[in-house]
Coordinates of N, CA and C in Angstrom, one line a residue:
M7 N -41.6 4.0 -115.7 CA -42.4 2.7 -116.0 C -43.7 2.0 -116.9
V8 N -43.6 0.8 -117.5 CA -44.3 0.2 -117.3 C -45.0 -0.9 -117.1
K9 N -47.1 -0.5 -117.4 CA -47.5 -1.9 -116.4 C -47.1 -3.2 -116.7
I10 N -47.5 -3.7 -116.6 CA -46.8 -5.4 -116.3 C -48.1 -5.8 -116.5
E11 N -48.3 -6.3 -117.4 CA -49.3 -7.5 -118.5 C -49.7 -8.8 -118.2
N12 N -48.7 -9.5 -117.9 CA -49.0 -10.5 -117.2 C -49.6 -10.5 -115.7
E13 N -50.6 -10.7 -115.2 CA -52.0 -10.9 -114.5 C -51.0 -11.6 -112.8
D14 N -50.6 -12.6 -113.8 CA -50.3 -13.3 -112.1 C -48.9 -12.7 -112.0
A15 N -48.1 -11.8 -112.6 CA -47.0 -11.7 -112.9 C -47.4 -10.2 -111.8
R16 N -47.8 -9.5 -112.1 CA -48.4 -8.3 -112.0 C -48.5 -8.7 -110.1
Y17 N -49.0 -8.8 -110.1 CA -49.8 -9.6 -108.0 C -48.6 -10.3 -107.4
T18 N -47.3 -11.0 -108.4 CA -46.5 -11.4 -107.5 C -45.7 -9.7 -106.9
T19 N -45.5 -9.2 -108.6 CA -44.1 -7.9 -107.7 C -45.3 -7.2 -107.4
F20 N -46.4 -6.6 -106.5 CA -47.0 -6.2 -105.8 C -46.5 -7.1 -104.8
S21 N -46.6 -7.6 -104.9 CA -47.1 -8.5 -103.3 C -45.6 -8.4 -103.0
K22 N -44.7 -9.1 -103.7 CA -42.6 -8.2 -103.2 C -42.7 -7.3 -103.4
R23 N -43.3 -6.3 -103.8 CA -42.2 -4.7 -103.2 C -43.4 -4.8 -101.7
R24 N -44.6 -4.9 -101.8 CA -44.7 -4.4 -100.5 C -44.6 -5.0 -99.4
S25 N -44.0 -6.5 -99.6 CA -43.2 -6.6 -98.5 C -41.6 -6.4 -98.0
T26 N -41.0 -6.0 -99.6 CA -40.2 -4.9 -99.3 C -40.6 -3.7 -98.5
L27 N -40.7 -2.9 -99.2 CA -42.0 -1.7 -98.0 C -42.2 -1.7 -96.8
Y28 N -42.6 -2.6 -96.6 CA -42.9 -2.9 -95.5 C -41.5 -3.2 -94.4
K29 N -40.8 -4.3 -94.5 CA -39.6 -4.4 -94.5 C -39.3 -3.9 -93.5
K30 N -38.6 -3.1 -95.4 CA -38.6 -1.0 -94.9 C -38.4 -0.4 -93.6
A31 N -39.7 -0.3 -93.5 CA -41.0 1.1 -92.6 C -40.2 -0.2 -91.2
S32 N -40.3 -1.1 -91.0 CA -39.9 -1.7 -89.9 C -38.4 -1.5 -89.3
E33 N -37.3 -1.2 -90.5 CA -36.3 -0.9 -90.6 C -35.3 0.0 -89.8
L34 N -37.0 1.3 -90.4 CA -36.7 2.4 -90.0 C -37.2 2.4 -88.6
V35 N -38.2 2.2 -88.0 CA -38.8 2.3 -87.0 C -37.9 1.8 -86.0
G36 N -37.2 0.7 -86.6 CA -36.1 -0.2 -85.4 C -35.4 0.5 -85.2
K37 N -34.5 1.4 -86.2 CA -33.4 1.6 -86.1 C -33.2 3.4 -86.0
Y38 N -34.5 3.6 -86.2 CA -34.6 5.5 -86.0 C -35.4 6.2 -84.8
D39 N -36.3 4.7 -84.6 CA -38.0 4.8 -83.9 C -38.2 6.4 -84.3
V40 N -38.5 6.0 -85.6 CA -40.1 7.4 -85.6 C -41.1 6.6 -86.0
D41 N -42.3 7.6 -86.5 CA -43.3 7.4 -87.0 C -43.4 6.8 -88.1
V42 N -44.5 6.4 -88.9 CA -44.4 5.9 -90.1 C -45.9 5.3 -91.1
G43 N -46.3 5.9 -91.9 CA -47.3 5.5 -92.3 C -46.8 5.0 -93.9
I44 N -47.4 3.9 -94.6 CA -47.7 2.8 -95.5 C -49.6 3.2 -96.1
T45 N -49.5 3.1 -97.1 CA -51.2 3.2 -97.6 C -50.9 1.9 -98.4
L46 N -51.0 1.5 -99.9 CA -51.6 1.0 -101.1 C -52.2 0.6 -101.6
F47 N -52.7 0.4 -102.5 CA -53.7 -0.9 -103.4 C -52.6 -1.2 -104.2
S48 N -53.3 -2.5 -104.2 CA -52.7 -3.8 -105.1 C -53.6 -3.9 -106.1
P49 N -52.8 -4.5 -107.5 CA -53.5 -4.5 -108.9 C -55.2 -4.2 -108.9
T50 N -55.7 -5.2 -108.0 CA -57.7 -5.7 -107.6 C -58.4 -4.1 -107.3
D51 N -57.8 -3.3 -106.2 CA -58.0 -2.1 -105.9 C -57.9 -2.9 -104.0
K52 N -57.2 -3.8 -103.9 CA -57.5 -3.7 -102.1 C -56.7 -3.0 -101.9
P53 N -57.2 -2.7 -100.3 CA -56.2 -1.7 -99.9 C -55.5 -2.7 -98.9
Y54 N -54.0 -1.5 -98.4 CA -53.2 -2.5 -97.6 C -52.7 -0.7 -96.7
S55 N -52.1 -1.7 -95.9 CA -51.7 -0.4 -94.5 C -50.5 -0.9 -94.2
F56 N -49.4 -0.4 -93.6 CA -48.6 0.0 -92.7 C -48.7 1.2 -91.7
F57 N -48.5 0.8 -90.3 CA -48.5 2.9 -89.7 C -47.2 1.8 -87.8
H58 N -47.5 3.1 -87.8 CA -46.7 1.6 -86.9 C -46.7 3.7 -85.9
P59 N -46.6 3.4 -84.5 CA -47.1 2.9 -83.5 C -48.7 2.9 -83.7
T60 N -49.1 3.8 -83.7 CA -50.6 3.9 -84.8 C -51.1 4.5 -86.0
V61 N -52.0 4.2 -87.1 CA -52.2 5.2 -87.7 C -52.5 6.2 -86.7
D62 N -53.2 6.8 -85.9 CA -54.1 8.1 -85.4 C -52.4 8.9 -84.9
V63 N -52.1 8.6 -84.3 CA -50.7 8.3 -83.8 C -49.5 9.1 -85.3
V64 N -49.6 8.7 -86.6 CA -49.2 8.6 -88.1 C -50.3 10.5 -88.4
V65 N -50.8 10.0 -87.8 CA -51.5 11.1 -88.7 C -52.4 12.7 -87.9
D66 N -52.0 12.2 -87.6 CA -52.3 13.5 -85.8 C -50.7 14.0 -86.4
R67 N -49.4 13.1 -85.9 CA -48.1 14.0 -86.5 C -47.5 14.6 -88.3
I68 N -49.0 14.2 -89.3 CA -48.6 14.7 -90.4 C -49.8 15.6 -90.4
L69 N -50.4 16.4 -89.3 CA -51.9 17.4 -89.1 C -51.2 19.0 -88.4
N70 N -50.7 17.8 -87.2 CA -49.8 19.2 -86.6 C -48.7 18.6 -86.0
P71 N -47.4 18.7 -86.8 CA -46.0 18.1 -86.0 C -45.5 18.5 -85.2
N72 N -45.7 19.5 -84.2 CA -45.2 20.5 -83.2 C -45.8 19.8 -82.4
T73 N -46.9 19.2 -82.3 CA -47.6 18.9 -81.4 C -47.2 17.8 -80.4
Q74 N -47.4 17.3 -79.1 CA -46.7 16.2 -78.8 C -48.1 15.0 -78.5
P75 N -47.4 14.0 -78.5 CA -48.4 12.4 -78.1 C -49.2 13.0 -76.1
S76 N -50.8 13.0 -76.6 CA -51.8 12.5 -75.6 C -50.7 11.4 -73.9
E77 N -51.1 11.7 -73.0 CA -50.7 10.7 -72.3 C -51.0 9.4 -72.3
D78 N -51.9 8.9 -73.2 CA -52.9 8.4 -73.6 C -51.7 7.1 -74.7
N79 N -51.7 7.7 -75.7 CA -51.5 7.5 -77.3 C -49.8 8.2 -76.1
S80 N -48.6 8.6 -75.4 CA -47.8 8.2 -75.2 C -47.4 6.2 -75.1
I81 N -48.3 5.9 -73.7 CA -47.7 4.7 -73.6 C -48.0 3.4 -74.5
A82 N -49.5 4.4 -75.6 CA -48.8 2.9 -76.3 C -48.4 3.3 -77.0
I83 N -48.2 4.2 -77.5 CA -46.3 4.0 -78.7 C -45.8 3.3 -77.7
A84 N -45.2 4.3 -77.0 CA -43.6 2.9 -75.8 C -44.0 1.5 -76.0
S85 N -45.3 0.4 -76.5 CA -45.9 -0.6 -75.9 C -45.9 -1.4 -76.9
Y86 N -46.4 -0.8 -78.0 CA -45.7 -0.6 -79.8 C -44.0 -0.9 -80.4
R87 N -43.4 0.2 -79.6 CA -42.3 1.0 -79.6 C -41.7 -1.4 -79.7
N88 N -41.3 -0.6 -78.1 CA -41.1 -1.9 -77.7 C -42.2 -4.0 -78.0
K89 N -43.6 -4.2 -78.4 CA -43.2 -4.9 -79.1 C -42.8 -5.1 -80.2
V90 N -42.2 -4.5 -81.2 CA -41.6 -3.7 -82.1 C -40.2 -4.9 -82.2
K91 N -39.7 -4.1 -81.1 CA -38.1 -4.2 -80.3 C -37.9 -6.3 -80.2
D92 N -39.2 -6.2 -79.3 CA -39.0 -7.3 -78.7 C -39.6 -8.7 -80.7
Q93 N -40.7 -8.2 -81.6 CA -40.1 -9.4 -82.6 C -38.7 -9.0 -83.1
K94 N -38.2 -7.5 -83.6 CA -36.9 -8.0 -84.1 C -35.6 -9.3 -83.5
V95 N -36.2 -8.3 -82.5 CA -35.2 -9.9 -81.3 C -34.9 -12.0 -81.9
E96 N -36.7 -11.5 -81.4 CA -37.0 -12.8 -82.1 C -36.3 -13.1 -83.8
L97 N -36.7 -12.3 -85.0 CA -36.2 -12.7 -85.5 C -34.6 -12.8 -85.7
D98 N -34.3 -12.0 -85.3 CA -32.8 -12.5 -85.0 C -32.6 -13.4 -84.8
E99 N -33.3 -14.2 -84.2 CA -32.4 -14.9 -83.3 C -32.3 -15.7 -84.5
L100 N -34.5 -15.7 -84.7 CA -34.0 -17.1 -85.6 C -33.4 -17.0 -87.1
D101 N -33.1 -15.6 -87.7 CA -32.2 -15.9 -88.5 C -30.6 -16.5 -87.9
I102 N -30.8 -16.1 -87.2 CA -29.0 -17.3 -86.5 C -29.3 -18.7 -85.9
I103 N -30.4 -18.7 -86.0 CA -30.5 -20.4 -86.3 C -30.6 -20.6 -87.9
E104 N -30.9 -20.0 -88.0 CA -31.2 -20.6 -89.5 C -29.5 -20.6 -90.7
R105 N -29.3 -19.2 -90.4 CA -27.8 -19.2 -90.6 C -27.0 -20.8 -89.9
G106 N -27.2 -21.0 -89.0 CA -26.3 -22.1 -88.6 C -26.8 -23.0 -88.7
I107 N -28.2 -23.4 -89.1 CA -28.1 -24.8 -89.9 C -27.9 -24.9 -91.2
S108 N -27.8 -23.7 -91.6 CA -27.1 -23.2 -93.4 C -26.1 -23.8 -93.2
N109 N -24.9 -23.0 -92.5 CA -23.4 -23.3 -92.4 C -22.6 -24.8 -91.9
S110 N -23.6 -26.1 -91.5 CA -23.6 -27.0 -90.1 C -22.8 -27.4 -91.0
T111 N -22.1 -27.5 -90.2 CA -20.7 -28.6 -90.8 C -21.6 -30.0 -91.2
F112 N -22.9 -30.1 -91.4 CA -23.6 -31.4 -93.0 C -23.4 -31.2 -93.8
G113 N -23.1 -29.8 -94.9 CA -22.5 -28.8 -95.9 C -23.6 -28.3 -96.2
T114 N -24.5 -28.3 -97.5 CA -25.5 -27.9 -97.9 C -26.5 -27.6 -97.3
K115 N -27.8 -26.8 -97.5 CA -29.1 -27.0 -97.4 C -29.2 -28.8 -98.1
E116 N -29.3 -28.4 -99.6 CA -29.9 -29.6 -99.4 C -29.4 -31.4 -99.1
T117 N -27.4 -31.1 -98.6 CA -27.3 -32.6 -98.5 C -27.8 -32.9 -96.9
N118 N -27.9 -31.4 -95.8 CA -28.9 -31.5 -94.8 C -30.5 -32.4 -95.5
M119 N -31.3 -31.1 -95.4 CA -32.8 -31.7 -96.2 C -32.5 -33.9 -96.1
K120 N -31.6 -33.5 -97.2 CA -31.2 -35.3 -97.2 C -31.2 -36.2 -96.2
N121 N -30.3 -35.7 -95.4 CA -29.7 -36.3 -94.3 C -30.8 -36.7 -93.1
I122 N -31.4 -36.0 -93.1 CA -32.6 -35.5 -92.6 C -34.2 -36.4 -93.1
W123 N -34.0 -36.9 -94.4 CA -35.0 -37.2 -95.0 C -34.3 -38.5 -94.5
E124 N -33.3 -39.2 -94.5 CA -33.0 -40.9 -94.3 C -33.5 -40.6 -92.9
S125 N -33.0 -40.2 -92.7 CA -33.1 -40.6 -90.7 C -34.4 -40.5 -90.1
F126 N -35.4 -40.2 -91.0 CA -36.9 -40.3 -91.1 C -37.6 -41.3 -91.5
M127 N -36.7 -41.9 -92.5 CA -37.1 -43.3 -93.1 C -36.5 -44.6 -92.6
K128 N -35.3 -44.3 -91.8 CA -34.9 -45.0 -90.4 C -36.0 -45.2 -88.7
F129 N -37.1 -44.5 -89.0 CA -38.3 -44.0 -88.0 C -39.4 -45.9 -88.3
N130 N -39.9 -46.8 -87.0 CA -40.6 -47.2 -86.7 C -41.8 -46.0 -86.5
E131 N -43.2 -47.6 -86.5 CA -44.4 -46.2 -86.7 C -44.7 -46.0 -85.2
D132 N -44.4 -46.0 -84.3 CA -44.9 -45.4 -83.5 C -43.7 -44.1 -83.0
E133 N -42.9 -44.1 -84.5 CA -41.6 -43.2 -84.1 C -42.2 -41.9 -85.4
V134 N -42.7 -42.6 -86.7 CA -43.6 -41.8 -87.3 C -44.5 -41.5 -86.8
N135 N -45.8 -41.7 -85.7 CA -46.9 -41.6 -85.1 C -46.6 -40.4 -83.8
E136 N -45.4 -40.8 -83.8 CA -44.7 -39.3 -83.3 C -44.3 -38.4 -82.9
L137 N -43.8 -38.2 -84.4 CA -42.7 -37.7 -85.2 C -44.3 -36.5 -85.6
E138 N -45.7 -37.0 -86.1 CA -46.5 -36.1 -86.8 C -47.3 -35.8 -85.0
L139 N -47.4 -35.8 -84.5 CA -47.7 -35.2 -83.7 C -47.0 -33.9 -83.7
W140 N -46.0 -34.1 -83.4 CA -44.9 -32.6 -82.7 C -44.9 -32.5 -84.5
L141 N -44.9 -32.1 -85.4 CA -45.4 -31.6 -86.3 C -47.4 -30.7 -86.4
N142 N -47.9 -31.8 -85.8 CA -49.0 -30.5 -86.3 C -49.1 -30.1 -84.8
S143 N -48.3 -30.2 -83.7 CA -48.0 -29.0 -82.8 C -47.7 -27.9 -82.9
I144 N -46.3 -28.1 -83.6 CA -45.7 -27.2 -84.5 C -46.4 -26.1 -85.7
D145 N -46.6 -27.1 -85.8 CA -48.6 -26.0 -87.5 C -49.3 -25.9 -86.2
F146 N -49.4 -25.6 -85.7 CA -50.4 -25.2 -84.9 C -49.8 -24.1 -84.2
D147 N -49.1 -24.3 -83.8 CA -47.9 -22.6 -83.0 C -48.0 -21.9 -84.2
L148 N -46.9 -22.5 -85.2 CA -46.7 -21.8 -86.3 C -48.2 -20.9 -86.5
K149 N -49.0 -21.2 -87.0 CA -50.1 -20.6 -87.4 C -50.8 -19.8 -86.4
N150 N -50.5 -19.8 -85.4 CA -52.0 -19.0 -84.4 C -50.9 -18.0 -84.4
Y151 N -48.6 -18.4 -83.8 CA -47.9 -17.1 -84.2 C -47.8 -16.2 -85.6
L152 N -48.0 -16.1 -85.8 CA -48.6 -15.8 -87.5 C -49.8 -15.2 -87.6
S153 N -51.2 -15.6 -86.6 CA -52.4 -15.1 -87.1 C -52.0 -13.8 -85.0
Q154 N -50.9 -14.1 -84.5 CA -51.2 -12.8 -83.6 C -50.1 -11.8 -84.2
L155 N -49.3 -12.4 -85.0 CA -48.6 -11.5 -85.5 C -49.8 -10.5 -86.9
E156 N -50.6 -11.3 -87.4 CA -51.3 -10.5 -88.6 C -52.5 -9.6 -87.1
N157 N -52.6 -9.7 -86.7 CA -53.4 -9.1 -85.5 C -52.9 -8.1 -84.7
N158 N -51.5 -8.3 -84.7 CA -50.5 -6.8 -83.7 C -50.7 -6.3 -85.0
V159 N -50.6 -5.9 -86.3 CA -50.4 -5.4 -87.6 C -51.7 -4.3 -88.0
S160 N -52.9 -5.9 -87.3 CA -53.9 -5.6 -87.9 C -54.5 -3.9 -86.4
S161 N -54.2 -4.4 -85.4 CA -54.6 -3.3 -84.3 C -53.9 -2.4 -84.6
S162 N -52.9 -2.0 -85.1 CA -51.9 -1.2 -85.1 C -51.9 -0.1 -85.6
T163 N -52.9 0.2 -86.8 CA -53.7 0.7 -87.7 C -54.9 1.3 -86.7
Q164 N -55.0 0.6 -85.8 CA -56.2 1.2 -85.3 C -56.5 1.5 -83.9
A165 N -56.7 2.6 -83.6 CA -57.1 3.8 -83.0 C -56.6 2.8 -80.7
P166 N -55.4 3.8 -80.2 CA -55.6 2.7 -78.7 C -55.5 2.9 -77.9
P167 N -56.6 1.6 -77.0 CA -57.6 2.1 -76.0 C -57.5 2.4 -75.4
K168 N -58.9 3.6 -75.0 CA -59.1 4.0 -73.5 C -58.8 3.5 -72.5
N169 N -57.8 4.3 -71.5 CA -58.4 3.7 -69.6 C -59.4 3.9 -69.9
V170 N -59.4 2.9 -68.8 CA -61.0 3.2 -68.2 C -60.6 2.2 -67.2
G171 N -60.1 3.5 -66.3 CA -60.1 4.2 -65.0 C -62.1 5.0 -63.6

């Protein structure tokens, strides 16, 4: 391997490779129901990690491969695995919708975007305001969902909460 000298290209390549590794790890988790841990350092030495179901479970598995997880960890593991399966279903549904749009009778994505834009140009002021409110709502919902996904990833790198009883 040769070091990528262009700093921007190096960061872009790192980001793409990190995303690919995370995607492949997620696929392994979904397909084979395995525990996975990845730790990476960016070109600026910023650490990145992916652990499923949690960092503690993965490290415990490495240190004690023949030991079964505790009851608390088993519950947390099952919960994390269900979250991953639910999110995979959602992503698959979005993929189907995207393919449906791109393969629609309207033609190519460019043609679809042109048709959508042309329909926007026919809106009156009230319709434009309504569309703006709707887009702001969608923007808010997407940012909220992204935040939830990021929190799920960061929480999966922490120990599961203990049941207080």
